[in-house]
Amino acid sequence: MKALLLALTVALTASAAPIKVLLIDGQNNHQWQVTTPELKKIIEADGLCLVEVATAPAKGQDLSGFKPDFAAYAAVVSNYNGELWAPATQEAFEKYVSGGGGFVSVHAANNSFPEWKAYNDMIGVGGWGGRSEKSGPYLRLRSGKWIADTTPGRGGSHGKQHQFLMTTHASQHPIMAGLPEKWMHTQDELYDRLRGPAENVTVLASAKSDPGTGGSGEDEPLLMAISYGKGRVFHTALGHALDAIKCAGFATTLQRGTEWAATGKVTQKVPTDFPTAESVSVRP
Ligand code: ZN
């Protein structure tokens, strides 16, 4: 009996080996030193994933030695908004994702690399860094469908930070399955007017960007799933600062999005503290 139990325990432990995730930071116009530990904590919750951090050299330093071993991880999460990686690192990353690797872009990571075509294909849409109609269309909700809108204009903006209502669009997608159709996100920047190649994008959730707070007046895509070759990308435009990251809705979608990017599946239950349409839910 003891031997059987031991064998069972070993089998269970083996099947529950954590998913290896690499989190990249080191340059960002946001406080990555503060947000990285919290992102790591969220992704590692319940022992599902094991996160290692690769910190790129600071701005102005030589980036040529920054060559993470992407292939050693099931997913790469970016908390990086900074200088372009060395050509060899770009090439390795493209090969990794197109070959079936997972990628997760968090908030200002979608500001990165306006000049790197493959990266923009991966994130679907991005903002700032001179992005304009030359970068690609906006994703706009028209008659219940997301369409590519080529209207000229800036790529990337946001109004004043506030709480806002998120709307789920792809309720059958593994990341969104079981989540409420509407939920309140805590105070955050609501990115608007993102633009890019916008190909192979499934908009998972959006929020109305209110002109009253300086927004676009449009439903802005804020959670997206993108396919890039054989790879899966989860893009969350949420998560400006620590208080926004502590939203149970941000945390849940990040953890589910990371698992999906890594494996194509989501095995996590929806937590009981997930926000509702009426109230935000912020974790301590
Ligand atoms: Zn921000």
CSV table of C-alpha atoms and ligand atoms in Angstrom, one decimal:
chain,number,residue,atom,x,y,z
A,1,MET,CA,0.0,0.0,0.0
A,2,LYS,CA,2.8,2.4,1.0
A,3,ALA,CA,4.6,1.6,-2.3
A,4,LEU,CA,1.4,2.2,-4.2
A,5,LEU,CA,0.9,5.5,-2.5
A,6,LEU,CA,4.4,6.5,-3.1
A,7,ALA,CA,4.1,5.6,-6.8
A,8,LEU,CA,0.9,7.7,-7.0
A,9,THR,CA,2.5,10.6,-5.3
A,10,VAL,CA,5.5,10.5,-7.6
A,11,ALA,CA,3.2,10.2,-10.7
A,12,LEU,CA,1.0,13.1,-9.5
A,13,THR,CA,4.1,15.3,-8.7
A,14,ALA,CA,5.6,14.5,-12.1
A,15,SER,CA,2.4,15.4,-14.0
A,16,ALA,CA,2.2,18.6,-12.0
A,17,ALA,CA,5.7,19.8,-12.8
A,18,PRO,CA,5.5,23.6,-13.1
A,19,ILE,CA,5.5,25.3,-16.4
A,20,LYS,CA,8.8,27.1,-17.0
A,21,VAL,CA,8.3,30.8,-17.7
A,22,LEU,CA,10.9,33.5,-18.5
A,23,LEU,CA,10.0,37.0,-17.5
A,24,ILE,CA,12.0,39.8,-19.2
A,25,ASP,CA,12.5,43.2,-17.8
A,26,GLY,CA,15.4,45.7,-17.4
A,27,GLN,CA,14.2,48.7,-19.4
A,28,ASN,CA,10.7,50.3,-19.1
A,29,ASN,CA,9.3,53.7,-18.6
A,30,HIS,CA,7.2,52.0,-15.9
A,31,GLN,CA,8.5,50.8,-12.5
A,32,TRP,CA,9.6,47.3,-13.6
A,33,GLN,CA,11.6,46.8,-10.4
A,34,VAL,CA,8.3,47.1,-8.5
A,35,THR,CA,6.0,45.3,-10.9
A,36,THR,CA,8.2,42.3,-11.9
A,37,PRO,CA,8.0,40.6,-8.4
A,38,GLU,CA,4.2,41.0,-8.4
A,39,LEU,CA,3.9,39.6,-11.9
A,40,LYS,CA,6.1,36.7,-10.9
A,41,LYS,CA,4.0,36.1,-7.8
A,42,ILE,CA,0.7,36.1,-9.9
A,43,ILE,CA,2.1,33.7,-12.5
A,44,GLU,CA,3.6,31.3,-9.9
A,45,ALA,CA,0.4,31.2,-7.8
A,46,ASP,CA,-0.8,27.6,-7.0
A,47,GLY,CA,2.6,26.3,-8.2
A,48,LEU,CA,1.4,26.2,-11.8
A,49,CYS,CA,4.4,28.0,-13.2
A,50,LEU,CA,8.0,28.6,-12.2
A,51,VAL,CA,9.2,32.0,-13.3
A,52,GLU,CA,12.8,33.0,-13.9
A,53,VAL,CA,13.7,36.6,-14.6
A,54,ALA,CA,16.1,37.8,-17.3
A,55,THR,CA,17.0,41.5,-16.7
A,56,ALA,CA,18.4,43.2,-19.8
A,57,PRO,CA,21.2,45.7,-19.4
A,58,ALA,CA,20.0,49.3,-18.6
A,59,LYS,CA,19.4,51.8,-21.3
A,60,GLY,CA,22.6,52.9,-23.1
A,61,GLN,CA,24.5,49.8,-22.1
A,62,ASP,CA,25.6,47.1,-24.6
A,63,LEU,CA,22.7,44.8,-25.3
A,64,SER,CA,24.6,42.4,-27.5
A,65,GLY,CA,25.2,40.0,-24.7
A,66,PHE,CA,21.5,39.8,-23.8
A,67,LYS,CA,20.7,36.4,-25.2
A,68,PRO,CA,18.2,34.5,-23.1
A,69,ASP,CA,17.8,30.8,-23.8
A,70,PHE,CA,14.1,31.2,-24.9
A,71,ALA,CA,13.8,27.6,-26.0
A,72,ALA,CA,14.3,26.5,-22.3
A,73,TYR,CA,10.9,27.9,-21.4
A,74,ALA,CA,7.3,27.2,-22.4
A,75,ALA,CA,6.5,30.9,-22.3
A,76,VAL,CA,8.2,34.2,-22.3
A,77,VAL,CA,6.5,37.2,-20.5
A,78,SER,CA,7.6,40.7,-21.4
A,79,ASN,CA,7.7,43.5,-18.9
A,80,TYR,CA,10.2,45.3,-21.1
A,81,ASN,CA,9.8,48.6,-23.0
A,82,GLY,CA,13.1,49.7,-24.2
A,83,GLU,CA,15.9,49.5,-26.7
A,84,LEU,CA,15.9,47.1,-29.5
A,85,TRP,CA,17.6,43.7,-28.8
A,86,ALA,CA,20.6,42.6,-30.8
A,87,PRO,CA,19.8,41.1,-34.2
A,88,ALA,CA,20.8,37.6,-33.0
A,89,THR,CA,18.4,37.9,-30.0
A,90,GLN,CA,15.6,39.1,-32.3
A,91,GLU,CA,16.2,36.2,-34.6
A,92,ALA,CA,16.2,33.7,-31.8
A,93,PHE,CA,13.0,35.1,-30.4
A,94,GLU,CA,11.2,35.0,-33.7
A,95,LYS,CA,12.3,31.4,-34.2
A,96,TYR,CA,11.2,30.5,-30.7
A,97,VAL,CA,7.6,31.9,-31.0
A,98,SER,CA,7.0,30.9,-34.6
A,99,GLY,CA,8.2,27.4,-33.7
A,100,GLY,CA,5.5,27.1,-31.0
A,101,GLY,CA,6.7,29.1,-28.0
A,102,GLY,CA,4.4,31.1,-25.9
A,103,PHE,CA,4.6,34.9,-25.5
A,104,VAL,CA,2.9,37.2,-23.1
A,105,SER,CA,3.0,41.0,-23.6
A,106,VAL,CA,2.2,43.1,-20.5
A,107,HIS,CA,1.1,46.7,-20.7
A,108,ALA,CA,4.0,48.9,-22.0
A,109,ALA,CA,5.7,45.9,-23.6
A,110,ASN,CA,3.3,46.8,-26.5
A,111,ASN,CA,5.1,50.1,-26.7
A,112,SER,CA,8.4,48.3,-27.6
A,113,PHE,CA,10.1,47.8,-30.9
A,114,PRO,CA,8.0,49.8,-33.4
A,115,GLU,CA,10.7,49.0,-36.0
A,116,TRP,CA,10.7,45.3,-35.5
A,117,LYS,CA,8.2,43.8,-37.9
A,118,ALA,CA,7.9,40.3,-36.4
A,119,TYR,CA,7.4,41.6,-32.9
A,120,ASN,CA,4.5,43.8,-34.1
A,121,ASP,CA,3.0,40.7,-35.9
A,122,MET,CA,3.2,38.9,-32.5
A,123,ILE,CA,1.5,41.6,-30.4
A,124,GLY,CA,-1.0,42.5,-33.1
A,125,VAL,CA,-1.3,46.2,-32.2
A,126,GLY,CA,0.9,48.5,-30.2
A,127,GLY,CA,1.3,52.1,-29.2
A,128,TRP,CA,3.7,55.1,-29.2
A,129,GLY,CA,7.2,55.0,-30.6
A,130,GLY,CA,6.1,56.9,-33.6
A,131,ARG,CA,3.3,54.4,-34.5
A,132,SER,CA,0.9,55.7,-37.0
A,133,GLU,CA,-1.2,54.5,-40.0
A,134,LYS,CA,2.1,53.3,-41.4
A,135,SER,CA,2.2,50.7,-38.6
A,136,GLY,CA,-1.2,49.2,-39.6
A,137,PRO,CA,-4.9,49.6,-38.8
A,138,TYR,CA,-6.8,50.1,-35.5
A,139,LEU,CA,-9.0,47.3,-34.4
A,140,ARG,CA,-12.5,48.7,-34.2
A,141,LEU,CA,-15.8,47.1,-33.0
A,142,ARG,CA,-18.5,47.7,-35.7
A,143,SER,CA,-21.8,45.9,-35.6
A,144,GLY,CA,-20.5,43.3,-33.2
A,145,LYS,CA,-17.4,42.5,-35.2
A,146,TRP,CA,-13.8,43.6,-34.9
A,147,ILE,CA,-12.6,45.2,-38.1
A,148,ALA,CA,-9.3,46.7,-39.3
A,149,ASP,CA,-9.7,50.5,-39.5
A,150,THR,CA,-7.1,52.2,-41.6
A,151,THR,CA,-8.1,55.8,-40.7
A,152,PRO,CA,-4.9,57.8,-40.4
A,153,GLY,CA,-3.9,58.9,-36.9
A,154,ARG,CA,-1.7,58.3,-34.0
A,155,GLY,CA,-0.9,54.9,-32.6
A,156,GLY,CA,-1.3,54.8,-28.8
A,157,SER,CA,-2.8,57.1,-26.3
A,158,HIS,CA,-4.6,57.0,-23.0
A,159,GLY,CA,-6.7,59.3,-20.9
A,160,LYS,CA,-6.7,59.8,-17.1
A,161,GLN,CA,-6.5,56.7,-15.0
A,162,HIS,CA,-9.8,55.4,-13.7
A,163,GLN,CA,-11.8,52.2,-13.0
A,164,PHE,CA,-13.5,50.8,-16.0
A,165,LEU,CA,-15.8,48.1,-17.1
A,166,MET,CA,-14.3,45.2,-19.1
A,167,THR,CA,-16.4,43.3,-21.7
A,168,THR,CA,-15.6,39.7,-22.6
A,169,HIS,CA,-15.8,39.0,-26.4
A,170,ALA,CA,-14.5,35.5,-26.9
A,171,SER,CA,-16.3,33.6,-24.1
A,172,GLN,CA,-15.4,30.2,-25.7
A,173,HIS,CA,-11.7,31.0,-25.7
A,174,PRO,CA,-9.8,29.0,-23.0
A,175,ILE,CA,-8.5,32.1,-21.4
A,176,MET,CA,-12.0,33.6,-21.0
A,177,ALA,CA,-14.1,30.5,-20.5
A,178,GLY,CA,-16.2,30.8,-17.3
A,179,LEU,CA,-15.3,34.5,-16.7
A,180,PRO,CA,-18.2,37.0,-16.4
A,181,GLU,CA,-19.3,38.9,-19.5
A,182,LYS,CA,-18.7,42.2,-17.7
A,183,TRP,CA,-16.3,43.0,-14.9
A,184,MET,CA,-14.9,46.1,-13.3
A,185,HIS,CA,-11.2,46.6,-13.5
A,186,THR,CA,-9.5,48.7,-10.9
A,187,GLN,CA,-7.8,52.1,-11.6
A,188,ASP,CA,-5.5,51.8,-14.5
A,189,GLU,CA,-4.5,53.4,-17.8
A,190,LEU,CA,-7.0,52.5,-20.5
A,191,TYR,CA,-4.8,52.2,-23.6
A,192,ASP,CA,-6.5,53.5,-26.7
A,193,ARG,CA,-5.8,53.9,-30.5
A,194,LEU,CA,-3.3,51.0,-30.6
A,195,ARG,CA,-2.4,50.0,-34.1
A,196,GLY,CA,-0.3,47.5,-35.9
A,197,PRO,CA,-0.5,44.6,-38.4
A,198,ALA,CA,-3.6,43.4,-36.4
A,199,GLU,CA,-3.5,40.0,-38.1
A,200,ASN,CA,-4.5,36.7,-36.5
A,201,VAL,CA,-5.9,38.6,-33.5
A,202,THR,CA,-8.8,37.3,-31.3
A,203,VAL,CA,-10.0,40.2,-29.1
A,204,LEU,CA,-10.8,38.6,-25.8
A,205,ALA,CA,-11.9,41.7,-23.9
A,206,SER,CA,-12.3,45.4,-24.4
A,207,ALA,CA,-13.4,48.5,-22.6
A,208,LYS,CA,-15.2,51.6,-23.7
A,209,SER,CA,-12.7,54.5,-23.7
A,210,ASP,CA,-14.7,57.5,-22.4
A,211,PRO,CA,-13.9,60.9,-24.0
A,212,GLY,CA,-14.9,62.3,-20.6
A,213,THR,CA,-11.6,60.9,-19.2
A,214,GLY,CA,-9.6,61.8,-22.3
A,215,GLY,CA,-10.3,58.6,-24.2
A,216,SER,CA,-11.1,57.8,-27.8
A,217,GLY,CA,-14.9,57.1,-27.5
A,218,GLU,CA,-14.2,53.6,-28.9
A,219,ASP,CA,-14.3,50.1,-27.5
A,220,GLU,CA,-10.6,49.5,-27.1
A,221,PRO,CA,-9.2,46.0,-27.3
A,222,LEU,CA,-7.3,45.3,-24.1
A,223,LEU,CA,-6.9,41.5,-23.9
A,224,MET,CA,-6.0,39.7,-27.1
A,225,ALA,CA,-4.9,36.3,-28.3
A,226,ILE,CA,-2.7,36.3,-31.4
A,227,SER,CA,-1.3,33.4,-33.3
A,228,TYR,CA,2.2,33.7,-34.8
A,229,GLY,CA,3.4,30.7,-36.8
A,230,LYS,CA,2.9,27.8,-34.4
A,231,GLY,CA,3.2,30.1,-31.4
A,232,ARG,CA,0.5,31.6,-29.1
A,233,VAL,CA,0.6,35.1,-27.9
A,234,PHE,CA,-1.4,36.6,-25.0
A,235,HIS,CA,-1.5,40.4,-25.0
A,236,THR,CA,-2.8,42.3,-22.0
A,237,ALA,CA,-2.7,46.1,-22.4
A,238,LEU,CA,-3.7,46.4,-18.7
A,239,GLY,CA,-1.3,46.7,-15.7
A,240,HIS,CA,0.2,50.2,-15.6
A,241,ALA,CA,1.3,50.1,-11.9
A,242,LEU,CA,1.2,47.9,-8.8
A,243,ASP,CA,-2.3,48.8,-7.8
A,244,ALA,CA,-3.7,47.9,-11.2
A,245,ILE,CA,-1.8,44.6,-11.2
A,246,LYS,CA,-3.4,43.7,-7.9
A,247,CYS,CA,-6.8,43.6,-9.5
A,248,ALA,CA,-8.0,40.0,-9.3
A,249,GLY,CA,-9.3,40.4,-12.9
A,250,PHE,CA,-5.8,41.4,-14.1
A,251,ALA,CA,-4.1,38.6,-12.1
A,252,THR,CA,-6.6,35.9,-13.3
A,253,THR,CA,-6.3,36.8,-16.9
A,254,LEU,CA,-2.5,37.1,-16.8
A,255,GLN,CA,-2.2,33.7,-15.1
A,256,ARG,CA,-4.7,32.0,-17.5
A,257,GLY,CA,-3.1,33.8,-20.5
A,258,THR,CA,0.4,32.6,-19.5
A,259,GLU,CA,-0.8,29.0,-19.1
A,260,TRP,CA,-2.6,29.2,-22.5
A,261,ALA,CA,0.4,30.8,-24.3
A,262,ALA,CA,2.6,28.0,-22.8
A,263,THR,CA,0.4,25.0,-23.4
A,264,GLY,CA,-2.7,25.9,-25.4
A,265,LYS,CA,-4.9,25.0,-22.4
A,266,VAL,CA,-6.2,26.6,-19.3
A,267,THR,CA,-6.6,24.2,-16.3
A,268,GLN,CA,-7.3,26.9,-13.7
A,269,LYS,CA,-10.6,27.5,-12.0
A,270,VAL,CA,-12.1,31.0,-11.9
A,271,PRO,CA,-11.2,32.4,-8.5
A,272,THR,CA,-14.1,33.3,-6.2
A,273,ASP,CA,-12.7,36.8,-5.8
A,274,PHE,CA,-13.0,37.6,-9.6
A,275,PRO,CA,-14.5,41.1,-10.0
A,276,THR,CA,-18.2,41.5,-10.9
A,277,ALA,CA,-19.9,44.0,-13.2
A,278,GLU,CA,-20.7,46.1,-10.1
A,279,SER,CA,-17.5,46.1,-8.1
A,280,VAL,CA,-13.7,45.8,-8.4
A,281,SER,CA,-11.7,43.2,-6.6
A,282,VAL,CA,-8.2,44.2,-5.5
A,283,ARG,CA,-6.0,41.7,-3.7
A,284,PRO,CA,-3.8,42.7,-0.8
B,1,ZN,ZN,1.4,52.8,-18.3
